[in-house]
Coordinates of C-alpha atoms in Angstrom, one line a residue:
M1 CA 17.1 19.8 -41.0
A2 CA 17.8 23.4 -41.7
N3 CA 19.6 25.4 -39.0
N4 CA 17.5 26.7 -36.2
V5 CA 14.4 25.0 -37.6
I6 CA 12.1 22.5 -35.7
L7 CA 9.8 20.3 -37.7
L8 CA 6.3 19.2 -36.7
D9 CA 6.2 15.4 -37.3
N10 CA 2.6 14.6 -36.5
I11 CA -0.6 15.5 -34.5
R12 CA -2.4 12.7 -32.8
I13 CA -5.4 12.1 -30.6
D14 CA -6.8 9.3 -28.4
P15 CA -10.4 9.2 -29.9
V16 CA -13.4 8.1 -27.9
L17 CA -15.8 7.3 -30.7
D18 CA -15.6 5.8 -34.1
I19 CA -16.3 8.5 -36.8
R20 CA -16.9 7.4 -40.3
N21 CA -15.5 9.9 -42.8
S22 CA -17.1 11.0 -46.0
A23 CA -15.4 8.3 -48.0
G24 CA -16.8 5.6 -45.7
A25 CA -13.6 4.8 -43.8
I26 CA -13.0 4.7 -40.0
H27 CA -9.5 5.5 -38.8
S28 CA -10.1 5.4 -35.0
K29 CA -7.4 3.8 -32.9
P30 CA -5.2 4.8 -29.9
Q31 CA -3.0 7.7 -30.9
Q32 CA -4.9 8.2 -34.2
D33 CA -3.1 10.4 -36.7
L34 CA -4.9 13.7 -37.4
W35 CA -2.1 15.0 -39.5
Y36 CA 1.5 13.9 -40.2
R37 CA 4.5 15.3 -42.2
G38 CA 4.6 13.9 -45.7
L39 CA 0.8 13.5 -45.8
N40 CA -0.2 14.4 -49.4
T41 CA -3.6 15.8 -48.2
N42 CA -6.3 15.1 -45.7
D43 CA -8.5 17.8 -47.0
D44 CA -12.2 16.8 -47.3
D45 CA -14.1 19.8 -48.7
P46 CA -15.8 18.7 -51.9
S47 CA -18.9 20.9 -51.2
G48 CA -16.9 24.0 -50.5
K49 CA -18.9 24.6 -47.3
Y50 CA -16.6 22.8 -44.7
K51 CA -12.9 22.7 -44.5
G52 CA -13.1 19.1 -43.3
S53 CA -10.6 16.3 -42.8
L54 CA -10.5 12.7 -43.9
F55 CA -9.2 11.9 -40.4
P56 CA -12.0 13.3 -38.2
A57 CA -11.9 12.4 -34.5
S58 CA -13.5 13.2 -31.1
S59 CA -12.4 13.5 -27.6
Y60 CA -14.0 13.3 -24.2
G61 CA -12.3 14.7 -21.1
G62 CA -15.0 14.0 -18.6
T63 CA -17.3 16.8 -19.9
V64 CA -19.1 17.1 -23.2
G65 CA -18.0 20.5 -24.6
G66 CA -14.7 20.4 -22.7
A67 CA -11.3 20.8 -24.2
V68 CA -9.9 18.3 -26.8
Q69 CA -6.4 17.0 -26.1
L70 CA -4.0 16.7 -28.9
F71 CA -0.5 15.2 -29.0
L72 CA 2.0 17.1 -31.1
Q73 CA 5.3 15.5 -31.9
F74 CA 8.2 17.8 -32.9
A75 CA 11.5 16.7 -34.4
L76 CA 14.1 18.4 -32.3
P77 CA 17.7 19.0 -33.5
A78 CA 20.2 16.8 -31.8
N79 CA 21.6 19.6 -29.7
V80 CA 18.2 20.8 -28.4
Y81 CA 17.0 19.4 -25.0
I82 CA 13.7 20.3 -23.4
T83 CA 13.6 20.8 -19.6
S84 CA 11.3 22.5 -17.2
D85 CA 13.5 25.5 -17.5
T86 CA 13.4 25.8 -21.3
D87 CA 12.0 29.0 -22.7
M88 CA 9.4 27.6 -25.1
T89 CA 6.2 29.1 -26.6
L90 CA 3.5 27.3 -28.6
T91 CA 0.8 29.3 -30.3
L92 CA -2.0 28.5 -32.9
E93 CA -3.9 30.6 -35.4
E94 CA -6.9 29.9 -37.5
S95 CA -9.3 32.0 -39.6
S96 CA -12.3 32.1 -37.2
G97 CA -10.1 33.4 -34.3
T98 CA -12.1 31.4 -31.8
L99 CA -9.9 28.4 -31.1
R100 CA -7.8 28.6 -28.0
L101 CA -4.9 26.7 -26.4
T102 CA -6.1 26.0 -22.8
A103 CA -3.2 23.9 -21.5
I104 CA 0.2 22.8 -22.7
Q105 CA 2.5 20.0 -21.4
Y106 CA 5.7 18.8 -22.9
D107 CA 8.6 16.3 -22.4
A108 CA 12.2 16.1 -23.4
T109 CA 11.5 14.2 -26.6
G110 CA 9.6 17.0 -28.2
R111 CA 6.2 15.6 -27.6
M112 CA 3.6 18.1 -26.5
Q113 CA 0.1 17.7 -25.1
A114 CA -2.0 20.6 -26.2
S115 CA -5.6 21.1 -25.1
I116 CA -7.8 23.2 -27.4
R117 CA -11.3 24.7 -27.0
P118 CA -13.2 27.4 -28.8
S119 CA -13.9 30.6 -26.9
Y120 CA -17.7 30.1 -27.2
A121 CA -17.7 26.6 -25.8
K122 CA -19.6 25.7 -22.6
D123 CA -19.8 22.6 -20.6
G124 CA -22.6 20.3 -21.7
F125 CA -22.7 21.7 -25.3
P126 CA -20.8 19.7 -27.9
W127 CA -18.5 21.6 -30.3
G128 CA -16.6 20.9 -33.4
F129 CA -13.8 22.5 -35.4
A130 CA -12.8 22.0 -39.0
G131 CA -10.2 24.0 -40.7
D132 CA -6.6 24.9 -41.1
V133 CA -4.5 25.6 -38.0
T134 CA -1.1 27.3 -38.1
W135 CA 1.2 26.2 -35.3
T136 CA 4.2 28.2 -34.2
L137 CA 6.7 26.8 -31.7
T138 CA 9.6 28.9 -30.5
V139 CA 12.4 27.5 -28.3
G140 CA 14.5 30.2 -26.8
G141 CA 18.2 30.3 -25.9
T142 CA 21.3 30.8 -28.0
P143 CA 20.6 30.0 -30.7
S144 CA 16.8 30.0 -30.8
Y145 CA 14.8 27.5 -32.8
S146 CA 11.3 27.8 -34.3
C147 CA 8.6 25.8 -36.1
W148 CA 5.8 27.1 -38.4
Q149 CA 3.4 24.6 -39.8
I150 CA -0.2 24.7 -41.3
T151 CA -2.3 21.6 -40.6
R152 CA -5.9 20.6 -41.5
L153 CA -7.8 19.4 -38.5
E154 CA -11.4 18.2 -37.8
V155 CA -12.1 17.5 -34.1
Y156 CA -15.2 17.3 -31.9
S157 CA -15.9 17.3 -28.2
L158 CA -18.5 14.6 -27.7
P159 CA -19.6 12.1 -25.0
G160 CA -17.5 9.0 -24.4
A161 CA -20.3 6.6 -25.5
L162 CA -23.4 6.7 -27.5
P163 CA -26.8 4.8 -27.3
A164 CA -27.0 1.4 -28.8
F165 CA -28.8 2.5 -31.9
Y166 CA -25.6 4.3 -33.1
H167 CA -23.9 0.8 -33.3
G168 CA -20.7 2.5 -32.0
C169 CA -20.2 4.8 -34.9
V170 CA -21.3 8.3 -35.9
H171 CA -21.0 9.7 -39.4
V172 CA -19.0 12.9 -40.0
K173 CA -21.6 14.4 -42.2
F174 CA -24.2 14.2 -39.4
L175 CA -21.7 15.8 -37.0
R176 CA -21.1 18.6 -39.5
A177 CA -24.8 19.2 -39.8
F178 CA -25.6 19.3 -36.1
V179 CA -22.3 20.1 -34.2
L180 CA -19.9 22.0 -36.4
D181 CA -21.9 25.2 -36.5
A182 CA -23.6 24.8 -33.1
R183 CA -23.4 27.8 -30.8
P184 CA -25.2 28.4 -27.5
E185 CA -27.5 31.4 -27.9
S186 CA -27.0 32.4 -24.2
P187 CA -25.2 31.1 -21.1
E188 CA -28.4 29.3 -20.2
D189 CA -28.9 27.6 -23.5
T190 CA -28.8 23.8 -23.5
W191 CA -27.9 21.2 -26.1
T192 CA -31.5 19.8 -26.0
S193 CA -33.0 23.3 -26.8
Y194 CA -30.5 23.9 -29.6
V195 CA -31.1 20.5 -31.2
T196 CA -34.9 21.1 -31.2
R197 CA -34.5 24.6 -32.7
A198 CA -32.1 23.2 -35.3
A199 CA -34.3 20.3 -36.3
F200 CA -37.2 22.8 -36.6
S201 CA -35.6 25.5 -38.7
K202 CA -32.1 24.8 -39.8
F203 CA -32.2 21.9 -42.3
G204 CA -35.0 22.9 -44.8
F205 CA -37.5 20.1 -44.1
C206 CA -41.2 20.8 -44.4
Y207 CA -44.2 19.1 -42.7
D208 CA -46.3 16.9 -45.0
I209 CA -49.4 19.0 -45.1
F210 CA -51.1 16.6 -47.5
Y211 CA -51.0 13.2 -45.7
G212 CA -48.7 13.6 -42.7
R213 CA -46.6 10.6 -43.7
P214 CA -43.1 9.8 -42.3
K215 CA -40.1 9.8 -44.7
Y216 CA -37.3 8.6 -42.5
A217 CA -38.7 7.2 -39.2
G218 CA -40.0 3.7 -38.8
G219 CA -43.4 4.6 -37.3
G220 CA -45.3 6.4 -34.6
E221 CA -43.5 4.5 -31.8
G222 CA -40.0 4.7 -33.3
G223 CA -38.1 1.9 -35.0
P224 CA -35.2 2.2 -37.5
F225 CA -34.4 5.7 -38.7
D226 CA -33.0 6.2 -42.3
L227 CA -30.3 8.6 -41.4
H228 CA -28.4 8.4 -44.7
R229 CA -31.5 9.7 -46.5
W230 CA -32.1 12.3 -43.9
V231 CA -28.6 13.7 -44.3
R232 CA -29.0 13.7 -48.1
G233 CA -32.3 15.5 -47.7
I234 CA -30.9 18.5 -45.9
N235 CA -32.1 21.8 -47.6
K236 CA -34.1 20.0 -50.3
H237 CA -37.5 20.8 -48.8
N238 CA -38.3 17.1 -48.3
M239 CA -41.5 16.5 -46.5
V240 CA -41.5 15.0 -42.9
N241 CA -43.9 14.3 -40.2
C242 CA -43.8 14.3 -36.4
Y243 CA -42.3 10.8 -36.3
D244 CA -39.3 12.0 -38.3
Q245 CA -38.9 15.0 -36.2
A246 CA -39.0 13.1 -32.9
G247 CA -36.5 10.7 -34.3
I248 CA -33.9 13.2 -35.3
V249 CA -34.3 15.1 -32.0
Q250 CA -33.6 11.9 -30.1
I251 CA -30.7 10.9 -32.3
A252 CA -29.0 14.4 -32.1
N253 CA -29.6 14.7 -28.4
A254 CA -27.5 11.7 -27.8
L255 CA -24.4 13.7 -28.8
G256 CA -24.9 15.8 -25.7
P257 CA -24.3 15.1 -21.9
P258 CA -24.9 11.4 -21.1
T259 CA -26.8 12.4 -17.9
V260 CA -29.6 13.9 -20.1
K261 CA -32.0 11.1 -21.2
T262 CA -34.7 11.2 -23.8
K263 CA -37.9 9.1 -24.2
W264 CA -40.0 8.9 -27.3
V265 CA -43.7 9.6 -26.6
F266 CA -46.6 8.5 -28.7
M267 CA -50.0 10.1 -28.0
K268 CA -53.3 9.0 -29.5
P269 CA -55.6 10.8 -29.8
F270 CA -53.9 14.1 -29.8
G271 CA -56.5 16.6 -31.1
Y272 CA -56.9 20.0 -32.7
I273 CA -54.0 22.2 -32.2
K274 CA -53.9 25.7 -30.9
T275 CA -52.4 28.2 -33.4
T276 CA -48.7 27.5 -33.8
H277 CA -46.2 27.0 -36.6
L278 CA -45.2 23.7 -38.4
V279 CA -41.7 22.8 -39.4
G280 CA -40.9 24.4 -42.7
Y281 CA -43.7 27.0 -42.5
P282 CA -42.3 29.8 -40.4
D283 CA -44.5 32.5 -42.0
N284 CA -47.7 30.6 -41.9
P285 CA -49.6 30.3 -38.5
C286 CA -51.3 26.9 -38.3
N287 CA -54.3 25.4 -36.6
S288 CA -55.2 23.0 -39.4
P289 CA -52.0 21.0 -40.3
F290 CA -53.4 19.3 -43.4
G291 CA -54.4 22.4 -45.3
R292 CA -52.6 21.1 -48.4
V293 CA -51.4 24.6 -49.2
A294 CA -49.7 27.0 -46.9
E295 CA -52.4 29.6 -47.1
K296 CA -55.0 27.2 -45.7
L297 CA -53.0 26.1 -42.6
L298 CA -55.0 28.6 -40.6
V299 CA -58.8 28.4 -40.7
G300 CA -61.7 29.4 -38.6
N301 CA -61.9 28.1 -35.1
D302 CA -65.0 25.9 -35.8
D303 CA -64.5 25.4 -39.5
E304 CA -65.9 22.1 -40.5
N305 CA -63.0 21.5 -42.8
R306 CA -60.4 22.0 -40.1
T307 CA -57.9 19.2 -39.6
G308 CA -56.1 18.0 -36.5
F309 CA -53.6 15.4 -35.3
G310 CA -55.1 12.0 -34.9
N311 CA -51.9 11.1 -33.1
H312 CA -48.6 12.8 -32.4
A313 CA -45.0 11.8 -31.5
F314 CA -42.6 14.0 -29.6
V315 CA -39.8 13.6 -27.1
K316 CA -39.6 13.8 -23.3
V317 CA -36.3 14.8 -21.9
I318 CA -35.1 14.2 -18.4
N319 CA -32.2 16.4 -17.4
D320 CA -29.6 15.7 -14.8
N321 CA -31.7 17.0 -11.9
G322 CA -34.5 14.6 -12.8
K323 CA -36.9 17.3 -14.3
A324 CA -38.9 16.1 -17.3
T325 CA -39.9 18.5 -20.1
I326 CA -41.1 18.2 -23.7
L327 CA -39.3 18.6 -27.0
D328 CA -41.4 19.0 -30.1
A329 CA -39.6 19.9 -33.4
C330 CA -42.7 19.4 -35.5
A331 CA -45.0 22.1 -34.1
G332 CA -44.0 25.1 -32.2
P333 CA -41.2 24.3 -31.6
Q334 CA -41.3 23.3 -27.9
V335 CA -37.7 23.4 -26.7
G336 CA -37.8 21.9 -23.2
T337 CA -39.4 24.7 -21.2
L338 CA -42.8 23.1 -20.6
T339 CA -43.7 20.1 -18.4
F340 CA -45.9 17.4 -19.9
E341 CA -49.0 19.0 -18.4
E342 CA -48.1 22.4 -19.6
Y343 CA -47.3 21.1 -23.0
I344 CA -50.8 19.6 -23.4
A345 CA -52.4 22.8 -22.1
N346 CA -50.4 25.0 -24.4
T347 CA -50.8 22.8 -27.5
I348 CA -54.1 21.0 -27.6
Q349 CA -57.4 22.9 -28.0
P350 CA -60.1 21.8 -25.6
A351 CA -63.5 20.6 -26.8
G352 CA -66.7 22.6 -27.0
A353 CA -67.5 26.1 -28.1
Q354 CA -68.5 26.9 -24.6
S355 CA -65.1 26.0 -23.2
P356 CA -62.6 28.9 -22.8
G357 CA -60.6 28.7 -26.0
G358 CA -62.5 25.6 -27.1
T359 CA -63.6 24.4 -30.5
S360 CA -66.7 22.5 -31.8
C361 CA -64.6 20.6 -34.3
Y362 CA -64.4 17.4 -32.2
S363 CA -68.0 16.8 -33.2
H364 CA -67.0 16.5 -36.8
A365 CA -67.0 12.7 -37.2
H366 CA -65.3 12.8 -40.6
E367 CA -62.0 13.9 -39.0
G368 CA -62.0 10.9 -36.6
I369 CA -60.9 13.0 -33.7
S370 CA -63.7 12.8 -31.2
R371 CA -62.0 14.3 -28.1
P372 CA -58.8 16.1 -27.2
G373 CA -55.9 14.0 -26.0
E374 CA -55.1 13.8 -22.3
L375 CA -52.1 12.8 -20.3
K376 CA -53.4 9.2 -20.0
D377 CA -53.3 8.9 -23.8
A378 CA -49.6 9.4 -24.0
A379 CA -47.2 6.4 -23.7
E380 CA -43.5 6.1 -23.7
A381 CA -42.5 4.1 -26.8
F382 CA -39.3 2.2 -27.6
G383 CA -38.2 5.1 -29.9
T384 CA -35.2 5.0 -32.3
A385 CA -34.0 1.5 -32.5
A386 CA -31.3 1.5 -35.3
L387 CA -29.7 3.9 -37.8
D388 CA -29.2 3.1 -41.4
Y389 CA -25.8 4.6 -42.2
S390 CA -25.4 3.0 -45.6
D391 CA -23.4 5.0 -48.1
I392 CA -23.6 8.5 -46.6
S393 CA -20.9 9.9 -48.9
L394 CA -20.3 13.4 -50.0
Y395 CA -18.9 11.9 -53.3
N396 CA -22.0 10.0 -54.3
P397 CA -25.1 11.3 -56.1
D398 CA -27.7 12.9 -53.9
P399 CA -31.0 11.1 -54.1
T400 CA -33.7 12.2 -51.7

């Protein structure tokens, strides 16, 4: 060891969840290595978008979105002893400038507990970091000693447990999609609202305006969800329907606070919709979801060729104070600000040309929608039952 130099031996974490990396491996164990001296590389950045790691990990300190605790082991020179009176400073730097050290503890062996958290983080809102961190340790005295080391890290602040449909494991590419770039838009923003907005507008999926068929979800009441195909379909303009959107909202919401619960809701009949927007068509107002071309998503109020939803799936969310609201990432979106009754009133057009805001289209037998849906037509379903994680790899071909 060079004079007056301290070496960083390793960085470890006590992970709370199994995370499958992009090569298909799981490294989770107590005191899991995130980085260690002599490691050839842990870089995982084949797409050029994320500076990820082959050793991703998560932490839960009692609050989703809280600080992540790391353990840094330094190799101290034989004549250096750490006590409570030692003049010692640990700092970190990374390119975004948002990651902060929130707490530091150390012992005489050179092992440090360092808690990190981004400046934008808030309780109840998961966060992730992937990138290169430069650590600097200075031990004062005569002589003084220092350490300067760059490490690649990928860490997440997530809940301590996930619903059964995850089968105890979450894939890193799904975390990168939903969590790594997630930022609360305001102090009042919630994870459920963010997830719904992201599912509606971030990933490049488009509503199937031809047939309304699902691509990833098992059916109107839930079932297995083909997550590996969903991940590969990001930004490929793949078609989806309301079952797919309800499924991904329920799956991603589970990464948030465990006190917030979701229920899959299936409603039949649903009805003709008030003018809104469909997923994938932000510039085309819609009151006829099966227009086949974007320009025909909006038709006359009583147009005999107008289409509606024979049924519809969405998500009910119950927050930690027991209030239930609706999440709909297919049409709207609805981000949890409306109760069930308000959602129906704001979304479904009433029957009859004489009704305020009504339509005569319910009398068109060829559409098979004879009346607007009501609260009694909605039922909580079993929802997402299982995830297919098979072969989600950044290194494999990208079929849709």
